[in-house]
Amino acid sequence: MLELAADRDRLREENEHLKSLLPSSPEAAAAGGGFDPYNP
């Protein structure tokens, strides 16, 4: 169970990181992605 939770957390972090690389959008803003390469 702990391994599954760790994998879930890691995937969630990776997903949020990838979202943060996208241009700003309502989804990215809702996800809390702070980095926007098109709007520094």
Short mmCIF file of C-alpha atoms in Angstrom, two decimals:
data_model
loop_
_atom_site.label_atom_id
_atom_site.label_comp_id
_atom_site.label_asym_id
_atom_site.label_seq_id
_atom_site.Cartn_x
_atom_site.Cartn_y
_atom_site.Cartn_z
CA MET A 1 0.00 0.00 0.00
CA LEU A 2 2.77 2.43 0.88
CA GLU A 3 4.44 1.84 -2.47
CA LEU A 4 1.20 2.62 -4.29
CA ALA A 5 0.76 5.81 -2.28
CA ALA A 6 4.32 6.88 -3.05
CA ASP A 7 3.81 6.18 -6.77
CA ARG A 8 0.55 8.15 -6.71
CA ASP A 9 2.22 11.10 -5.02
CA ARG A 10 5.16 11.01 -7.42
CA LEU A 11 2.87 10.88 -10.46
CA ARG A 12 0.79 13.74 -9.07
CA GLU A 13 3.93 15.84 -8.58
CA GLU A 14 5.14 15.03 -12.10
CA ASN A 15 1.72 15.89 -13.53
CA GLU A 16 1.65 19.24 -11.70
CA HIS A 17 5.17 19.97 -12.95
CA LEU A 18 4.17 19.22 -16.54
CA LYS A 19 1.06 21.39 -16.19
CA SER A 20 3.24 24.20 -14.88
CA LEU A 21 5.24 24.11 -18.12
CA LEU A 22 2.16 24.74 -20.25
CA PRO A 23 0.92 28.22 -21.16
CA SER A 24 -1.30 29.62 -18.44
CA SER A 25 -4.83 28.27 -18.55
CA PRO A 26 -7.72 27.84 -16.12
CA GLU A 27 -6.63 24.23 -15.54
CA ALA A 28 -3.05 25.22 -14.81
CA ALA A 29 -4.16 28.04 -12.54
CA ALA A 30 -6.46 25.66 -10.67
CA ALA A 31 -3.61 23.17 -10.33
CA GLY A 32 -1.43 25.88 -8.82
CA GLY A 33 1.20 25.86 -11.57
CA GLY A 34 3.21 29.00 -10.84
CA PHE A 35 5.69 28.96 -13.70
CA ASP A 36 4.49 30.36 -17.02
CA PRO A 37 7.20 30.61 -19.71
CA TYR A 38 4.99 32.95 -21.73
CA ASN A 39 4.22 35.34 -18.89
CA PRO A 40 7.25 35.73 -16.61
#
